[in-house]
GROMACS .gro file of C-alpha atoms in nm:
model
  157
    1MET     CA    1   0.142  -0.709  -4.310
    2GLU     CA    2   0.203  -0.458  -4.038
    3SER     CA    3   0.109  -0.078  -4.086
    4SER     CA    4   0.124   0.210  -3.877
    5ALA     CA    5  -0.154   0.368  -3.680
    6GLY     CA    6  -0.117   0.681  -3.532
    7THR     CA    7  -0.395   0.934  -3.645
    8SER     CA    8  -0.545   1.156  -3.374
    9ARG     CA    9  -0.923   1.188  -3.409
   10LYS     CA   10  -1.181   1.432  -3.245
   11MET     CA   11  -1.419   1.202  -3.051
   12PRO     CA   12  -1.764   1.254  -3.101
   13ASP     CA   13  -2.003   1.338  -2.857
   14VAL     CA   14  -2.205   1.032  -2.756
   15GLY     CA   15  -2.195   0.731  -2.481
   16MET     CA   16  -1.849   0.557  -2.447
   17VAL     CA   17  -1.776   0.201  -2.389
   18LYS     CA   18  -1.455   0.084  -2.248
   19PRO     CA   19  -1.284  -0.284  -2.349
   20LYS     CA   20  -1.264  -0.546  -2.065
   21LEU     CA   21  -0.902  -0.577  -2.038
   22GLU     CA   22  -0.725  -0.863  -1.862
   23PRO     CA   23  -0.485  -0.781  -1.557
   24GLY     CA   24  -0.195  -0.662  -1.690
   25GLU     CA   25  -0.325  -0.622  -2.049
   26ASP     CA   26  -0.288  -0.320  -2.238
   27GLN     CA   27  -0.496  -0.244  -2.514
   28GLU     CA   28  -0.435   0.030  -2.736
   29THR     CA   29  -0.771   0.126  -2.924
   30THR     CA   30  -0.867   0.375  -3.191
   31PRO     CA   31  -1.196   0.573  -3.158
   32LEU     CA   32  -1.466   0.464  -3.393
   33THR     CA   33  -1.590   0.795  -3.545
   34GLY     CA   34  -1.957   0.731  -3.507
   35GLY     CA   35  -1.990   0.873  -3.872
   36ARG     CA   36  -1.929   0.580  -4.083
   37PRO     CA   37  -2.139   0.233  -4.116
   38CYS     CA   38  -2.031  -0.025  -3.869
   39PHE     CA   39  -2.180  -0.358  -3.748
   40THR     CA   40  -2.092  -0.567  -3.440
   41ALA     CA   41  -2.007  -0.967  -3.446
   42ILE     CA   42  -2.016  -1.158  -3.142
   43MET     CA   43  -1.758  -1.440  -3.180
   44ALA     CA   44  -1.915  -1.788  -3.166
   45LYS     CA   45  -1.716  -2.097  -3.243
   46THR     CA   46  -1.738  -2.115  -3.612
   47HIS     CA   47  -1.563  -1.748  -3.607
   48VAL     CA   48  -1.280  -1.846  -3.380
   49HIS     CA   49  -1.223  -2.237  -3.467
   50LYS     CA   50  -1.221  -2.450  -3.810
   51PRO     CA   51  -1.387  -2.344  -4.020
   52TYR     CA   52  -1.325  -1.968  -3.923
   53GLN     CA   53  -1.606  -1.826  -4.095
   54LEU     CA   54  -1.717  -1.453  -4.045
   55VAL     CA   55  -2.057  -1.397  -4.272
   56LEU     CA   56  -2.150  -1.030  -4.245
   57PRO     CA   57  -2.491  -0.901  -4.117
   58VAL     CA   58  -2.778  -0.888  -4.363
   59HIS     CA   59  -2.838  -0.550  -4.277
   60PHE     CA   60  -2.520  -0.447  -4.345
   61HIS     CA   61  -2.482  -0.574  -4.726
   62ARG     CA   62  -2.621  -0.271  -4.885
   63GLN     CA   63  -2.312  -0.117  -4.752
   64LEU     CA   64  -2.075  -0.343  -4.956
   65PRO     CA   65  -2.032  -0.408  -5.325
   66ASN     CA   66  -2.215  -0.751  -5.500
   67ARG     CA   67  -1.869  -0.859  -5.582
   68ARG     CA   68  -1.572  -1.036  -5.449
   69THR     CA   69  -1.332  -0.726  -5.340
   70ALA     CA   70  -1.001  -0.703  -5.166
   71THR     CA   71  -1.035  -0.599  -4.809
   72VAL     CA   72  -0.822  -0.467  -4.519
   73LEU     CA   73  -0.875  -0.516  -4.154
   74ARG     CA   74  -0.706  -0.282  -3.947
   75CYS     CA   75  -0.657  -0.345  -3.557
   76GLY     CA   76  -0.394  -0.228  -3.300
   77GLY     CA   77  -0.171  -0.065  -3.562
   78ARG     CA   78  -0.148  -0.408  -3.741
   79SER     CA   79  -0.350  -0.510  -4.120
   80TRP     CA   80  -0.466  -0.817  -4.260
   81ILE     CA   81  -0.520  -0.851  -4.611
   82MET     CA   82  -0.826  -1.062  -4.739
   83SER     CA   83  -1.102  -1.112  -4.984
   84TYR     CA   84  -1.493  -1.023  -4.930
   85CYS     CA   85  -1.690  -1.262  -5.086
   86GLY     CA   86  -2.009  -1.010  -5.205
   87ASP     CA   87  -2.050  -1.245  -5.509
   88THR     CA   88  -2.180  -1.566  -5.307
   89ARG     CA   89  -2.500  -1.615  -5.142
   90THR     CA   90  -2.347  -1.566  -4.823
   91LYS     CA   91  -2.165  -1.251  -4.799
   92ARG     CA   92  -1.849  -1.320  -4.587
   93LEU     CA   93  -1.468  -1.272  -4.543
   94ASP     CA   94  -1.279  -1.511  -4.702
   95GLY     CA   95  -1.043  -1.783  -4.511
   96ALA     CA   96  -0.797  -1.528  -4.452
   97TRP     CA   97  -1.027  -1.409  -4.166
   98ALA     CA   98  -0.850  -1.702  -3.970
   99ASP     CA   99  -0.516  -1.515  -3.963
  100PHE     CA  100  -0.674  -1.200  -3.817
  101ALA     CA  101  -0.866  -1.420  -3.539
  102VAL     CA  102  -0.582  -1.611  -3.430
  103ASP     CA  103  -0.328  -1.326  -3.441
  104ASN     CA  104  -0.576  -1.106  -3.212
  105GLY     CA  105  -0.630  -1.444  -3.012
  106LEU     CA  106  -1.036  -1.413  -3.053
  107VAL     CA  107  -1.239  -1.640  -2.838
  108VAL     CA  108  -1.593  -1.710  -2.807
  109GLY     CA  109  -1.796  -1.435  -2.628
  110ASP     CA  110  -1.555  -1.190  -2.777
  111ALA     CA  111  -1.710  -0.897  -2.935
  112CYS     CA  112  -1.530  -0.709  -3.291
  113VAL     CA  113  -1.704  -0.399  -3.413
  114PHE     CA  114  -1.619  -0.325  -3.783
  115GLU     CA  115  -1.613   0.016  -3.919
  116LEU     CA  116  -1.616   0.074  -4.282
  117VAL     CA  117  -1.343   0.347  -4.335
  118ALA     CA  118  -1.305   0.290  -4.705
  119GLY     CA  119  -1.493   0.146  -5.015
  120GLY     CA  120  -1.847   0.004  -5.000
  121GLY     CA  121  -2.146   0.071  -5.210
  122ARG     CA  122  -2.021   0.059  -5.565
  123ALA     CA  123  -1.716   0.199  -5.530
  124ARG     CA  124  -1.408   0.038  -5.733
  125GLU     CA  125  -1.191   0.064  -5.444
  126ASP     CA  126  -1.086  -0.163  -5.188
  127LEU     CA  127  -1.300  -0.218  -4.872
  128VAL     CA  128  -1.110  -0.107  -4.520
  129PHE     CA  129  -1.232  -0.180  -4.197
  130GLU     CA  130  -1.101  -0.077  -3.882
  131VAL     CA  131  -1.223  -0.307  -3.616
  132GLN     CA  132  -1.206  -0.302  -3.205
  133VAL     CA  133  -1.192  -0.609  -3.013
  134LEU     CA  134  -1.389  -0.630  -2.678
  135ARG     CA  135  -1.307  -0.923  -2.473
  136GLY     CA  136  -1.553  -1.155  -2.316
  137GLY     CA  137  -1.827  -0.954  -2.295
  138GLY     CA  138  -1.660  -0.616  -2.324
  139ILE     CA  139  -1.965  -0.460  -2.511
  140PRO     CA  140  -2.291  -0.468  -2.327
  141TRP     CA  141  -2.592  -0.688  -2.513
  142GLU     CA  142  -2.755  -0.371  -2.530
  143LEU     CA  143  -2.520  -0.185  -2.761
  144ALA     CA  144  -2.466  -0.501  -2.984
  145ALA     CA  145  -2.731  -0.390  -3.231
  146LYS     CA  146  -2.589  -0.023  -3.265
  147GLY     CA  147  -2.390   0.103  -3.506
  148ASP     CA  148  -2.577   0.053  -3.837
  149ASN     CA  149  -2.571   0.440  -3.899
  150ALA     CA  150  -2.412   0.762  -3.783
  151ASP     CA  151  -2.759   0.847  -3.562
  152ASP     CA  152  -2.679   0.537  -3.334
  153PRO     CA  153  -2.300   0.517  -3.334
  154VAL     CA  154  -2.078   0.311  -3.071
  155VAL     CA  155  -1.761   0.451  -2.938
  156ILE     CA  156  -1.496   0.270  -2.797
  157VAL     CA  157  -1.253   0.386  -2.579
   0.00000   0.00000   0.00000
């Protein structure tokens, strides 16, 4: 499912991180706002190969409902629909995560920054994440733990 991306947002005044692009690659990025909850996941084998599992970090669980919830990941002008499994012991995205991983050519070592732009908490609405993909170490390790709150944002240009 594709959607149009093209909303213009003012960049917050914080340090910037540029994604590492392959020669000849033109990657469109959407700035993260810095005012919303976000987390970073460095891709491991289980994220990008069978069983294609993305477990959300424990520190982010308080931002999300304790029930199965429709979820949309938006990246590069496209959208992927899946479910967040908040009703299980291991809080994760369902098997449709595999479509996102494959369609975006994710490999071990890539980083994804997930910004929660809608839903969360006790809201009964769907979850929507804006996702930035950083190729092969495009995010410095010292920034990987950032983005838990608005006082510690990661901005990608």
